[in-house]
Every structure is written in structure tokens, then in C-alpha cells.
XYZ file of C-alpha atoms in Angstrom:
723
model
C -23.765 20.957 24.467
C -22.354 18.756 21.720
C -19.015 17.948 23.278
C -20.192 14.529 24.487
C -21.404 13.288 21.121
C -19.403 10.657 19.264
C -17.196 12.006 16.517
C -19.234 10.459 13.694
C -22.504 11.927 15.006
C -20.866 15.334 15.286
C -19.553 15.099 11.734
C -23.018 14.100 10.474
C -24.599 17.001 12.357
C -22.110 19.445 10.873
C -22.748 18.096 7.378
C -26.511 18.526 7.812
C -26.024 22.042 9.111
C -23.738 22.858 6.193
C -26.417 21.684 3.736
C -28.967 23.863 5.507
C -26.667 26.875 5.380
C -26.043 26.297 1.690
C -29.792 26.113 1.015
C -30.384 29.367 2.859
C -27.557 31.063 1.002
C -28.892 29.826 -2.351
C -32.355 31.134 -1.501
C -30.941 34.573 -0.654
C -28.979 34.670 -3.894
C -32.114 33.703 -5.870
C -34.004 36.643 -4.370
C -31.131 39.141 -4.599
C -29.865 38.372 -8.110
C -31.828 38.987 -11.298
C -32.688 35.503 -12.674
C -31.310 36.267 -16.118
C -28.198 38.162 -15.010
C -25.829 35.194 -15.189
C -27.135 33.775 -18.402
C -29.466 31.303 -16.639
C -33.097 30.961 -17.809
C -35.704 32.135 -15.353
C -37.005 29.241 -13.264
C -40.689 28.550 -13.594
C -42.954 28.789 -10.604
C -43.570 25.069 -10.267
C -40.068 23.919 -11.177
C -38.401 21.671 -8.653
C -35.360 23.051 -6.876
C -32.198 20.917 -6.565
C -32.429 18.931 -3.353
C -28.839 19.346 -2.098
C -27.062 22.297 -3.709
C -23.373 22.261 -2.846
C -21.377 25.468 -2.421
C -19.657 26.830 -5.476
C -16.060 25.932 -6.111
C -13.602 28.638 -5.061
C -11.492 30.341 -7.656
C -8.009 29.093 -8.323
C -5.867 29.705 -5.257
C -3.435 32.543 -5.796
C -0.314 33.255 -3.840
C -1.312 34.927 -0.590
C -4.789 33.395 -0.448
C -3.934 31.894 2.923
C -4.034 35.412 4.378
C -7.409 36.323 2.854
C -10.435 35.487 5.004
C -12.948 33.230 3.256
C -16.038 34.874 1.778
C -19.430 33.492 0.789
C -19.362 32.029 -2.736
C -20.495 34.529 -5.405
C -22.917 33.745 -8.181
C -21.317 31.781 -10.993
C -20.603 33.501 -14.296
C -20.756 31.701 -17.605
C -18.082 29.130 -18.479
C -17.038 28.656 -14.882
C -16.977 25.206 -13.310
C -20.308 24.427 -11.700
C -20.597 23.142 -8.121
C -20.850 19.395 -7.641
C -24.604 19.401 -7.089
C -25.224 21.419 -10.238
C -23.400 18.762 -12.234
C -25.488 15.967 -10.749
C -22.611 14.869 -8.540
C -22.325 14.047 -4.880
C -19.632 15.937 -2.911
C -17.198 13.087 -3.678
C -17.677 13.143 -7.436
C -20.132 10.242 -7.787
C -23.082 10.590 -10.148
C -26.467 11.074 -8.506
C -28.468 10.392 -11.632
C -27.197 8.479 -14.625
C -30.064 9.803 -16.745
C -28.766 13.371 -16.603
C -26.495 14.383 -19.420
C -23.502 16.601 -18.862
C -24.435 18.368 -22.126
C -27.726 20.037 -21.274
C -27.188 22.380 -24.146
C -24.578 22.445 -26.851
C -23.834 26.092 -26.079
C -22.537 25.155 -22.638
C -20.821 21.807 -23.309
C -17.488 23.225 -22.222
C -18.984 24.391 -18.931
C -20.303 20.982 -17.952
C -17.651 18.751 -19.506
C -14.667 20.311 -17.763
C -14.587 18.832 -14.253
C -12.833 20.738 -11.537
C -9.139 20.025 -10.902
C -8.223 17.278 -8.476
C -7.368 18.705 -5.049
C -4.421 17.426 -3.011
C -3.825 18.137 0.680
C -0.054 18.422 1.108
C 0.005 19.766 4.656
C 1.550 16.539 6.006
C 3.804 15.675 3.060
C 6.981 16.531 5.010
C 10.176 15.669 3.090
C 8.276 14.684 -0.067
C 6.680 18.139 -0.319
C 8.997 19.538 -3.014
C 8.572 16.553 -5.342
C 4.826 16.564 -4.665
C 4.534 20.272 -5.538
C 6.306 19.727 -8.852
C 4.050 16.764 -9.641
C 0.864 18.707 -8.856
C 2.054 21.603 -10.997
C 2.791 19.291 -13.921
C -0.663 17.709 -13.624
C -2.332 21.159 -13.348
C -4.103 20.079 -10.169
C -4.743 22.176 -7.051
C -2.633 21.962 -3.915
C -3.967 22.956 -0.507
C -1.441 23.624 2.211
C -2.531 25.870 5.057
C -1.816 24.492 8.509
C -3.290 27.501 10.336
C -6.535 27.250 8.408
C -6.721 23.518 9.152
C -6.130 24.193 12.840
C -8.989 26.723 12.855
C -11.227 24.156 11.140
C -10.295 21.481 13.683
C -11.025 23.857 16.571
C -14.379 24.735 15.034
C -15.216 21.049 14.671
C -14.377 20.323 18.305
C -16.354 23.272 19.657
C -19.254 22.668 17.242
C -19.159 26.175 15.834
C -21.784 27.203 13.242
C -21.035 25.619 9.856
C -20.686 29.036 8.247
C -17.429 29.449 10.203
C -16.018 26.040 9.261
C -13.730 26.060 6.233
C -11.226 23.632 4.793
C -7.829 24.885 3.566
C -8.181 28.028 1.455
C -11.834 28.364 2.410
C -12.927 24.929 1.109
C -16.123 23.484 2.539
C -15.443 20.000 1.109
C -12.598 17.584 1.831
C -9.717 17.236 -0.592
C -9.668 14.394 -3.100
C -6.201 13.100 -2.141
C -4.292 13.386 1.139
C -0.529 12.987 0.943
C 1.023 11.908 4.233
C 4.731 11.784 4.871
C 4.870 9.117 7.578
C 1.767 7.305 8.759
C -1.847 6.546 7.911
C -2.751 7.916 11.342
C -1.377 11.421 10.714
C -4.977 12.650 10.938
C -8.537 11.373 10.787
C -9.794 11.097 7.202
C -13.266 9.857 6.358
C -13.290 10.087 2.562
C -11.087 10.550 -0.489
C -7.751 8.845 -1.036
C -4.739 8.696 1.278
C -1.248 7.546 0.315
C -0.746 5.228 3.310
C -2.142 1.862 4.343
C -2.906 1.243 8.021
C -0.349 -1.156 9.441
C 2.192 -0.843 6.623
C 4.868 0.697 8.858
C 4.529 -2.199 11.305
C 4.466 -4.824 8.546
C 7.773 -3.849 6.910
C 9.755 -3.622 10.127
C 12.612 -6.075 9.985
C 11.203 -8.625 12.446
C 7.678 -8.607 11.015
C 8.937 -8.815 7.440
C 11.221 -11.719 8.357
C 8.346 -13.605 9.970
C 6.046 -13.019 6.992
C 8.672 -14.234 4.515
C 9.521 -17.202 6.753
C 5.907 -18.414 6.591
C 6.144 -18.373 2.811
C 9.534 -20.104 2.943
C 7.933 -22.924 4.949
C 5.369 -23.366 2.177
C 7.485 -22.609 -0.892
C 11.200 -22.734 0.043
C 12.494 -22.571 -3.529
C 10.253 -19.660 -4.489
C 11.345 -17.539 -1.499
C 15.091 -18.171 -1.523
C 15.693 -14.497 -2.405
C 15.605 -13.530 1.285
C 18.669 -14.320 3.444
C 18.330 -16.811 6.287
C 17.312 -14.809 9.348
C 17.014 -15.204 13.111
C 15.028 -12.948 15.426
C 16.803 -11.708 18.541
C 16.546 -12.220 21.430
C 13.813 -14.883 20.987
C 15.831 -17.106 18.642
C 19.333 -16.473 19.911
C 19.826 -20.032 21.171
C 18.471 -21.409 17.887
C 20.897 -19.149 16.008
C 23.879 -20.405 18.027
C 22.852 -24.056 17.653
C 22.307 -23.865 13.883
C 25.601 -22.078 13.230
C 27.486 -24.620 15.330
C 25.779 -27.499 13.526
C 26.696 -26.178 10.058
C 30.293 -25.506 11.099
C 30.628 -29.018 12.493
C 29.432 -30.424 9.177
C 31.620 -28.125 7.064
C 34.728 -26.821 8.870
C 35.645 -24.678 5.825
C 32.435 -22.622 6.198
C 33.359 -19.168 7.468
C 30.166 -17.145 7.477
C 29.593 -13.469 8.124
C 26.399 -12.166 9.722
C 24.813 -8.726 9.658
C 22.825 -7.482 12.662
C 19.950 -5.028 11.984
C 17.950 -3.412 14.814
C 14.225 -3.906 14.300
C 13.338 -0.224 14.601
C 16.516 1.086 12.971
C 16.570 3.112 9.768
C 19.137 4.802 7.512
C 21.824 2.321 8.584
C 21.524 3.161 12.270
C 22.839 0.410 14.570
C 23.845 -2.035 11.787
C 27.094 -3.981 12.209
C 28.807 -7.178 11.003
C 29.981 -10.154 13.067
C 31.821 -13.391 12.272
C 30.657 -15.475 15.228
C 27.588 -15.610 17.510
C 29.892 -15.158 20.488
C 30.723 -11.569 19.395
C 30.515 -9.312 22.437
C 28.494 -6.694 20.522
C 25.732 -9.233 19.971
C 25.333 -9.631 23.729
C 24.810 -5.881 23.982
C 22.135 -6.002 21.264
C 20.253 -8.704 23.154
C 19.994 -6.439 26.176
C 19.167 -3.191 24.361
C 16.589 -3.776 21.614
C 15.128 -6.487 19.351
C 16.993 -7.152 16.114
C 17.312 -9.457 13.137
C 20.577 -11.244 12.350
C 21.025 -12.445 8.758
C 23.597 -14.155 6.619
C 25.713 -11.500 4.933
C 25.914 -11.661 1.112
C 29.658 -11.894 0.574
C 29.725 -11.952 -3.228
C 27.764 -8.956 -4.531
C 27.911 -7.599 -8.052
C 30.515 -4.811 -8.230
C 30.714 -1.806 -10.538
C 33.917 0.215 -10.535
C 35.025 -2.134 -7.698
C 32.242 -0.731 -5.508
C 29.313 -2.486 -3.882
C 25.870 -0.990 -4.620
C 22.205 -1.686 -4.071
C 18.993 -0.746 -5.889
C 16.160 1.374 -4.498
C 13.117 0.360 -6.537
C 9.769 2.099 -6.100
C 6.649 -0.074 -5.963
C 3.071 1.216 -5.908
C 0.555 -0.872 -4.002
C -2.568 0.574 -5.598
C -5.119 -1.711 -3.976
C -5.340 -4.618 -1.552
C -8.680 -6.012 -2.711
C -8.286 -6.673 -5.566
C -4.498 -6.782 -5.366
C -2.860 -4.285 -7.751
C 0.911 -3.790 -7.907
C 2.926 -1.406 -10.094
C 6.716 -1.252 -10.413
C 8.621 1.867 -11.463
C 10.593 1.429 -14.664
C 13.558 3.214 -13.117
C 15.055 3.444 -9.661
C 18.193 4.567 -7.857
C 21.523 2.801 -7.395
C 23.326 3.784 -4.175
C 27.059 3.063 -4.074
C 29.490 2.435 -1.270
C 32.425 4.811 -1.174
C 35.282 2.374 -0.453
C 36.425 -0.452 -2.806
C 34.831 -3.718 -1.740
C 36.708 -6.597 -0.137
C 35.151 -9.778 1.203
C 34.604 -9.457 4.956
C 37.335 -10.528 7.356
C 37.972 -9.524 10.966
C 40.126 -6.551 9.939
C 37.508 -4.797 7.772
C 34.195 -5.654 9.451
C 33.998 -2.126 10.851
C 34.424 -0.428 7.441
C 30.864 0.745 6.994
C 31.650 2.673 3.779
C 32.769 -0.635 2.230
C 29.926 -2.923 3.331
C 26.829 -0.736 3.859
C 25.188 0.936 0.880
C 22.930 3.276 2.877
C 22.966 6.756 1.342
C 22.542 8.369 4.767
C 25.859 6.791 5.855
C 27.950 7.216 2.712
C 26.969 10.881 2.331
C 29.374 11.554 5.222
C 32.290 9.859 3.482
C 34.987 12.051 1.993
C 34.835 9.875 -1.124
C 31.158 10.533 -1.812
C 30.699 11.979 -5.302
C 27.757 14.259 -6.105
C 27.043 14.228 -9.811
C 24.471 15.802 -12.105
C 24.923 12.866 -14.461
C 22.637 9.852 -14.080
C 25.465 7.423 -14.912
C 28.281 8.641 -12.654
C 28.766 9.492 -8.995
C 27.755 7.758 -5.791
C 24.051 7.839 -6.670
C 22.938 6.891 -10.168
C 19.793 5.767 -11.936
C 19.178 2.036 -12.117
C 18.578 2.352 -15.857
C 22.176 3.546 -16.309
C 23.384 0.404 -14.507
C 21.261 -1.780 -16.766
C 22.654 -0.063 -19.850
C 26.165 -0.731 -18.627
C 25.376 -4.388 -17.934
C 23.700 -4.720 -21.314
C 26.839 -3.461 -23.032
C 28.660 -6.383 -21.392
C 26.189 -8.932 -22.771
C 23.987 -9.370 -19.689
C 20.389 -10.483 -20.340
C 18.573 -7.425 -18.971
C 15.127 -8.941 -19.526
C 16.073 -11.843 -17.251
C 17.289 -9.432 -14.564
C 14.029 -7.469 -14.726
C 11.990 -10.680 -14.712
C 13.698 -11.884 -11.526
C 13.242 -8.489 -9.836
C 9.542 -8.332 -10.714
C 9.090 -11.872 -9.418
C 10.799 -10.878 -6.142
C 8.522 -7.839 -5.758
C 5.293 -9.759 -6.388
C 6.247 -12.595 -4.035
C 7.207 -10.144 -1.281
C 3.926 -8.236 -1.549
C 2.018 -11.549 -1.496
C 3.815 -12.345 1.780
C 2.813 -8.962 3.276
C -0.811 -8.641 2.171
C -2.490 -11.164 4.546
C -1.647 -9.240 7.696
C -2.131 -5.906 5.922
C -5.713 -6.934 5.286
C -6.164 -7.617 8.994
C -4.855 -4.128 9.793
C -7.109 -2.634 7.116
C -10.329 -4.219 8.391
C -9.390 -3.108 11.900
C -8.903 0.571 10.994
C -11.520 0.753 8.231
C -14.175 -1.905 8.989
C -16.558 -2.841 6.211
C -19.661 -0.669 6.186
C -18.018 2.316 7.889
C -16.817 5.488 6.162
C -13.142 5.662 5.386
C -10.650 6.622 2.735
C -9.296 4.532 -0.120
C -5.635 3.695 0.468
C -2.589 3.353 -1.755
C 1.126 3.497 -0.977
C 4.559 3.831 -2.542
C 7.051 1.342 -1.091
C 10.825 1.388 -1.390
C 12.368 -2.033 -2.112
C 16.093 -2.310 -1.366
C 17.548 -5.029 -3.599
C 21.093 -6.331 -3.935
C 22.353 -8.039 -7.086
C 24.710 -10.935 -6.439
C 27.683 -11.644 -8.651
C 25.571 -14.182 -10.560
C 22.889 -11.426 -11.029
C 20.403 -13.077 -8.660
C 18.410 -10.358 -6.824
C 18.364 -10.492 -3.005
C 15.802 -8.604 -0.926
C 17.479 -6.530 1.767
C 14.446 -4.731 3.205
C 11.223 -2.895 2.371
C 10.660 0.740 3.338
C 7.157 2.018 4.107
C 8.334 5.645 3.877
C 11.077 5.808 1.244
C 12.782 9.179 1.076
C 11.327 11.412 -1.643
C 13.703 14.317 -1.112
C 15.018 15.817 -4.329
C 17.895 17.786 -2.841
C 20.969 16.994 -0.799
C 23.142 18.830 1.685
C 26.432 20.118 0.374
C 29.130 21.454 2.691
C 30.268 24.848 1.416
C 32.755 25.364 4.219
C 33.445 23.598 7.520
C 30.135 23.486 9.353
C 28.257 25.419 6.652
C 25.778 23.394 4.573
C 23.440 24.255 1.739
C 20.578 22.302 0.164
C 21.463 21.664 -3.463
C 19.017 20.180 -6.007
C 19.777 16.587 -6.989
C 18.937 16.026 -10.654
C 19.155 12.242 -10.283
C 16.644 12.212 -7.406
C 14.321 14.636 -9.159
C 14.287 12.651 -12.403
C 13.241 9.433 -10.666
C 11.147 10.558 -7.691
C 9.040 13.254 -9.348
C 8.065 10.784 -12.075
C 7.053 8.194 -9.463
C 4.887 10.628 -7.462
C 3.366 12.273 -10.546
C 2.431 8.986 -12.187
C 1.121 7.563 -8.920
C -1.249 10.525 -8.779
C -2.229 9.920 -12.405
C -3.098 6.302 -11.655
C -5.089 7.294 -8.556
C -6.884 10.234 -10.259
C -10.467 10.019 -8.899
C -11.897 11.797 -11.976
C -10.048 9.793 -14.621
C -12.955 7.543 -15.558
C -15.341 10.479 -15.583
C -13.148 12.425 -18.000
C -12.798 9.387 -20.252
C -16.575 8.930 -20.318
C -17.115 12.594 -21.125
C -14.533 12.445 -23.903
C -16.394 9.505 -25.421
C -19.687 11.383 -25.127
C -18.244 14.434 -26.837
C -17.142 12.231 -29.707
C -20.744 11.087 -30.331
C -23.327 13.095 -32.364
C -25.289 15.610 -30.335
C -28.734 14.412 -29.280
C -30.526 17.120 -31.243
C -32.511 17.321 -34.444
C -30.373 20.232 -35.633
C -27.017 19.606 -37.218
C -24.099 20.738 -35.049
C -22.301 23.822 -36.281
C -18.583 23.997 -37.059
C -17.972 25.865 -33.802
C -19.667 23.085 -31.851
C -17.512 20.450 -33.530
C -14.375 22.460 -32.841
C -15.232 22.880 -29.169
C -16.058 19.180 -28.887
C -12.754 18.130 -30.406
C -10.904 20.519 -28.148
C -12.765 19.221 -25.095
C -12.005 15.633 -26.004
C -8.255 16.245 -26.000
C -6.635 14.352 -23.164
C -5.569 16.563 -20.233
C -2.442 14.363 -19.960
C -1.366 14.908 -23.558
C 1.514 17.141 -22.431
C 2.856 14.506 -20.002
C 5.330 11.699 -20.719
C 4.182 8.083 -20.683
C 3.517 6.599 -17.242
C 6.698 5.272 -15.619
C 4.837 2.698 -13.504
C 4.263 -0.745 -15.001
C 1.486 -3.005 -13.767
C 2.821 -6.412 -12.712
C -0.214 -7.693 -10.803
C -2.870 -8.766 -11.771
C -1.077 -8.761 -15.145
C 0.994 -11.778 -14.081
C -1.563 -13.192 -11.636
C -1.734 -16.577 -13.370
C 1.938 -17.214 -12.603
C 1.673 -16.259 -8.910
C -1.863 -16.918 -7.646
C -0.888 -20.386 -6.422
C 1.310 -18.669 -3.801
C -1.628 -16.906 -2.139
C -2.426 -19.629 0.393
C -1.874 -17.387 3.418
C -4.235 -14.825 1.861
C -6.938 -17.496 1.890
C -6.092 -18.300 5.516
C -6.469 -14.602 6.310
C -9.990 -14.719 4.816
C -10.890 -17.467 7.295
C -9.239 -15.577 10.161
C -11.100 -12.323 9.405
C -14.411 -14.166 9.030
C -14.246 -15.515 12.577
C -12.898 -12.381 14.300
C -16.470 -11.533 15.225
C -16.083 -7.986 16.540
C -15.374 -5.315 13.945
C -12.138 -3.483 14.515
C -10.313 -6.239 16.394
C -7.132 -7.912 15.151
C -7.013 -11.005 17.358
C -9.146 -14.126 17.414
C -10.692 -15.061 20.738
C -11.173 -18.638 22.022
C -14.865 -18.611 21.060
C -14.040 -17.548 17.522
C -11.427 -20.296 17.217
C -13.864 -22.943 18.461
C -16.501 -21.663 16.004
C -13.942 -21.965 13.198
C -13.241 -25.603 14.152
C -16.951 -26.475 14.375
C -18.097 -24.719 11.203
C -15.265 -26.236 9.172
C -15.889 -29.667 10.778
C -12.269 -30.136 11.839
C -12.915 -31.818 15.174
C -12.946 -35.610 15.327
C -12.380 -38.491 17.685
C -8.638 -37.790 17.534
C -9.078 -34.024 17.950
C -11.607 -33.212 20.647
C -12.755 -29.690 21.468
C -10.735 -29.918 24.694
C -7.625 -30.552 22.578
C -8.612 -27.588 20.409
C -8.754 -25.347 23.503
C -5.299 -26.533 24.616
C -3.911 -25.870 21.129
C -5.337 -22.349 21.200
C -3.917 -21.572 24.646
C -0.424 -22.918 23.917
C 0.060 -21.143 20.578
C -1.554 -17.872 21.688
C 0.506 -17.686 24.876
C 3.774 -18.237 23.001
C 3.020 -15.633 20.321
C 1.828 -13.039 22.822
C 5.135 -13.402 24.667
C 7.061 -12.781 21.418
C 5.111 -9.797 20.080
C 5.199 -6.322 21.513
C 1.606 -5.559 20.446
C -0.448 -5.989 23.610
C -3.406 -3.827 22.531
C -5.821 -6.739 22.949
C -5.569 -10.369 23.961
C -6.164 -13.305 21.660
C -4.659 -15.146 18.707
C -2.906 -13.000 16.087
C -2.873 -13.969 12.410
C 0.614 -15.508 12.548
C -0.424 -17.654 15.521
C -3.536 -18.720 13.596
C -1.327 -19.687 10.635
C 0.820 -21.854 12.929
C -2.293 -23.561 14.300
C -3.563 -24.050 10.750
C -0.271 -25.691 9.737
C -0.607 -28.056 12.696
C -4.183 -28.994 11.776
C -3.229 -29.507 8.125
C -0.353 -31.792 9.073
C -2.683 -33.928 11.233
C -5.325 -34.138 8.518
C -3.132 -34.819 5.474
C 0.044 -36.452 6.773
C 1.317 -37.935 3.515
C 1.341 -34.740 1.464
C 4.009 -32.015 1.166
C 3.493 -28.996 3.415
C 1.970 -26.663 0.820
C -0.415 -29.391 -0.387
C -1.450 -30.136 3.198
C -2.323 -26.474 3.736
C -4.063 -26.087 0.362
C -6.171 -29.209 0.992
C -7.255 -27.975 4.420
C -8.142 -24.561 2.983
C -10.237 -26.265 0.305
C -12.007 -28.293 2.994
C -12.747 -25.214 5.132
C -13.963 -23.154 2.184
C -16.186 -26.018 1.036
C -17.935 -26.450 4.399
C -18.335 -22.682 4.828
C -19.847 -22.340 1.348
C -22.380 -25.059 2.228
C -23.157 -23.240 5.471
C -23.632 -19.914 3.655
C -25.877 -21.547 1.074
C -27.955 -23.174 3.803
C -28.393 -19.841 5.604
C -29.368 -18.155 2.344
C -31.976 -20.805 1.557
C -33.354 -20.651 5.098
C -33.574 -16.878 4.872
C -35.482 -17.049 1.597
C -37.834 -19.724 2.891
C -38.500 -17.679 6.037
C -39.519 -14.635 3.996
C -41.564 -16.589 1.416
C -43.027 -19.167 3.782
C -42.031 -21.896 1.350
C -40.191 -25.122 1.870
C -36.401 -24.978 1.385
C -35.424 -26.937 -1.710
C -32.996 -29.819 -1.564
C -29.700 -28.474 -2.886
C -27.313 -31.379 -2.504
C -26.259 -33.795 -5.185
C -23.986 -36.832 -5.039
C -21.524 -34.993 -7.264
C -21.399 -32.052 -4.861
C -20.775 -34.317 -1.895
C -17.825 -36.054 -3.477
C -15.133 -33.421 -2.681
C -16.273 -33.160 0.940
C -16.203 -36.926 1.305
C -12.705 -37.095 -0.140
C -11.440 -34.366 2.194
C -13.103 -35.907 5.243
C -11.259 -39.146 4.514
C -7.957 -37.291 4.318
C -7.688 -37.383 0.514
C -7.314 -34.030 -1.270
C -10.004 -33.127 -3.798
C -9.253 -32.362 -7.432
C -7.622 -28.935 -7.490
C -9.915 -26.437 -9.183
C -8.508 -23.107 -8.041
C -4.831 -23.433 -8.861
C -3.755 -23.622 -5.223
C -1.943 -26.918 -5.722
C -0.206 -25.814 -8.858
C 3.354 -27.139 -8.742
C 4.640 -25.893 -12.060
C 4.094 -22.431 -13.415
C 5.214 -20.279 -16.260
C 8.782 -19.108 -15.870
C 9.096 -17.138 -19.056
C 10.404 -13.589 -18.798
C 7.992 -10.986 -17.375
C 8.988 -8.373 -19.875
């Protein structure tokens, strides 16, 4: 009967039924159990019942609970965690009434001031499961991993079984607080809580998409984004690649470059090779097989023990809006297993000399497994820094440059990520809160300048490695280096994302205040209060993740021009859930921002839209819907900015056009707001314009940029160390 209903309606129906079942169960328990048996005062006849009692929390999951069928929740004894509704909380931990105090009586302060443990669904953690389990155990949280139980719940949801038969892992009726996915945001449908993936992140950090995003920033700020090698996208830019290489060689005959070819969808070093000339026969094969990126090869890397190495640095993107970035204080250094020599035709095929990928070098006979963090083929980055420091290297400068690289790269990625986010989780619809750990692969040049190699959406979190005991016989052996770094990153990511952290801090502050009672608190009450106010993280080490944004926002906000363009793009998308701008939306953007003129008619605007959209649709593989993608919109915006402000540098042209668009849209929003108020009140809309307010618009309309008030045109910024 309910199979044809939309999924959201079905979920709402099940939730309502679950509330009804819980009410019925509570009523039965009230009749069956003596009112004073559990230490609760007898309820008076006219006393109001709680409106939405939630089911009681299950006991701590013991080993073997997955095989025990779920039972109805028993009555709660004293000093046991109360259900969410009894604490004045919604099922997701939000307060229903701020006037209620968690300390209804001093005798039960411990009962109400000890929130339940955070629950983590690890059923899709995959290779990060071992590190995640250790992290959850250290935090004293609860892990739920029961694939069979989840399958039964999914089947019950589809067939609309009675709510009494629907249970989450280990008999839970409520969703988990955090979902840990191993690969993709779309591993399963989640409508609440937190999930450790952003929609679209996997697509955004693919080699072609990353190169295009960084290239846009290089067009605006070439000196700020010179940490990414010059790149060409194949096969679309093959002719451009050949022409540019020939031109540079003609100008400098001594230039003998080396190029590295990386398949767009490749990972773990698969399909990567080096070439000396665009005419290499292998390149022709790549053009026919799959898209790729070809980059200038860094020929002079920093060497340690005569070996080339790179850095795997873990970065937490905690939030997109507002932007929050954390960088791990330690990472991994992966070493090649053959002494490095500059590339020449005789050693281009020596992958163990030129490629630092762990998944490749693990198969080398020279690979060294070590339990020490400062020796072997995989070491901690902190051990490398200590070694460099002993040689007089300015470590603070190295860290400052790396942090700058990370922030600038994330700024290049966030505009399109926001488009993905609003498509998968439109504003006003239920959805989870997202965060994600990224793996930045960074190479240090001989002069200690960091170079971005790539960004990984799903960095390996395995804490063991395969060791060959005998020919063909392998065993998984714990890796102390991996465990030291990766467990700390996962554990402290969970600590930062803890949904109950603020609640515990508020309760600790409340426990520190005098009790709201005329009687003086006894010594036992003070002792229990001091014990309850102790931090649950007191046994843990300090957090290994350092906030770098918004901490250093003042130094980098001027780079966020494409973010502001993305705001305009999203505003005119029109239909929620879409990722491409239609011709009507583009025309509305031109009209509302007053960009058309005698030299740019609406017919010319339509031709501009068609030409740019057609070219970008032929280059991208995403054909889910037709229209103008964000990168095509950025190209059109650059064109309009160049027409409007011809005499300015590129980044000032773009910033001035953004200021103009934002100004006209703010006037339009204000006008709509005033009209809406006047319509409801029946009054006359007041005059809201002043000569001073019209001055910036007049300057922009004449092609002169207004005074910069938001830092977008900032040309000089603080370059002191980001220690």
C-alpha cells in the first residue's frame, strides 16, 4: 500500500508511527510498574505527560549482541542515562526547552549531567576500520557495526513493516550521531547526523578537475599559485601542449624538460610514466585510451639518504560554510627505494627511482619496513623536520609555506564543492552535516619550496602492511608508523566533530555554579559536582590538528574571488538540486546585475552563453543535465569583466565586476524587502537611496572600480610565518 510513496513521506510516516508505538509502550509501563519502584515520585492526576517520549537508550553493547534479538526497553533504574526526551532533548541532541535545567534535583545531578556516549556507524569504514575502532575505544564512544541488522532495517523500511520491528544496529531506534564512510558520500542515504564525506569531493580532486580549478586561480593570481606544476589536459589540449613545448625549445635550445603523464582516474601510481618529448609513442596510446594530465616533472627534489621522498599530509575540511580547515601536525614521508638520478632516456622507466607511491615501492626488494619513525621506507614527517632542523633549516618557514599551499588549494576547490553540496543537500531539506579528511601529497624541492602533487579524497587509513613470510605467503603486520599518525588524525577529527561537545562544556560550567537552592550544598554534592565537571578528554593527548582557517583568514580572504562568483552562480540556478545554469538563468543574471549595454545586447549574451556552454559540455564527461557548469560561468564572467574594465589587471577586473554585481543585487533585495513590508502594512515604501549610496554604482557603471571595502583588491598581504 505504501510502496508508491516518496521516500521522505515514508520516513515521516515511520517516524510518526514510532512515536505512537513509544507512547503506547510508555502507557503500558506506567500501568504495569509501581510508580515508586524506580525511585520516581508518583505523578499527580493532573500532571502533564511528556509530549514525545523517546525510547530508552540500550545498554552498552557487549560482544555477541549482534546475535541477540532486540527487546522492548525496560524501565530505567536510578543513575542510568535517561532517554533523549526525558532530558528535554530532541532525538538529535538539541534542546527542546532552554528553561529546563539538567539538575532537577541535586540528588540526581550525575544522572542528568552525563550525556550518552556518541555513537558511530562504522559499517562502511572499509580499510579505515581498524584505526577507527582504536579511536572510538580511546574516546570511550559506542561503535555500531552490524550489516545484517542494517539490511533487516532497510528491508523493513522498504516494505513499510510496523515500527516495532524496525531497529537500527544493535536494536537502536534512532540514527547514529556520526557515519564513517570509506569511499563516497553516496555509500547510503543519510538524513541526519554527521558523515565524513562531502558530496562531489571525489570528483573535485581528480587530476583533471583539480588542474582546472588551480588553473583558474593561476589566471587570477599567478604568483600565489606557482606551487602547482604547469599542466595540460589530454586529449583536449594535446595540440596546445605540443605547440607550447616547441615554442619554449625554440627560444631556449638548452631546455631539456621531462614530463610526467598521470591518468585522470588512476590511483596508487597506476598508469603513471615519464616522457622527454610530446612525440613519445606511449603518449599516443594514452590519447586513445583514457583522459590524463601531463605535467612538468620536478627534476630537482630534496633528497634524504640519496632518495627521493614525498609528504602525505592530512587535512581536515571541517566545514564549507563557514570555511574551516585543520592541518595535522604530523604526516608520513614515503621514500623511493632506488637512489635518485635526474631523468634521462636510460632511467625514465625506473619507477622505484622517480615515483614515491607506497603502493609501488612496497613491491621493491629494497623496501625497508621499520618500527622506528625515523628510519625505513616510510617515516613520520616530524622525523624529517628534526633532521632538517639539525642541518640549520628554518622549519617554521617550511611549515608556513606548506600551510599556505594547503589553504590556497582548498580555496581553489571550495567553489565547485559548494555547487555539489547545494545539489545533494539543498537548503531547507533534511541532510547530514559533512566533514572530510583529505590527503595532500607534497614534494619538497631542493630549495625547500613545497610543490603540490595531488589531493586524495580517500587517503589510505590502513595501519598494517603485508609482509611476505615465504614465496607467495603474506601476513598482515601492524605498522607502528601508520598507527601513530593515522589513529591520532581520526581520533582528533572525531573530537573536533563531537556533536555533544558544547553541551558537555555548558553542563560543566553549570556544575561549577552554586546550586539554585536555599539549602547549602553538602560535601557529597560538591564532590560529585567536581567529579562531573572533569573533562571526559582529560586522559587524551592534546589535539594533533591545528586550525589554519579562519585563523589566517585575513591573509587569504582576498583570494576568494571564485567563491564570490559561485555565490552568484548558485543564486541564479533557479531549480534546487541542479548544478548547471540554464539560458534563462544566465539572462536573468545579466539583467539583474545590469551588465547589458549598447555594446553588449541580450542577443550577444545569448551567443556568449551558447558558445561557452557548448565548448565546456564537449570537454566534460558529466552529461547528467544540460546547461552552463560553474567553470563555464567563470570563463564567461572573465570575459564580461575584461570588457567592462579593460585597463585593470585580471584579478582587479574580476573583483570590480563582482562588486558591481553584488551591489545591484543588494539594491534589488532591499527593494523587494521594502515592497514586502509595505504590502503587509499597507504603508508607502520609504525612499532608501542617498547620493552617497549611489556613488559606487555610478563609478562601476562608468567602468571605474569603486573603493575596495571588502579586501578583494588587496595586493599586498602579510607574509610572516604561520607558526
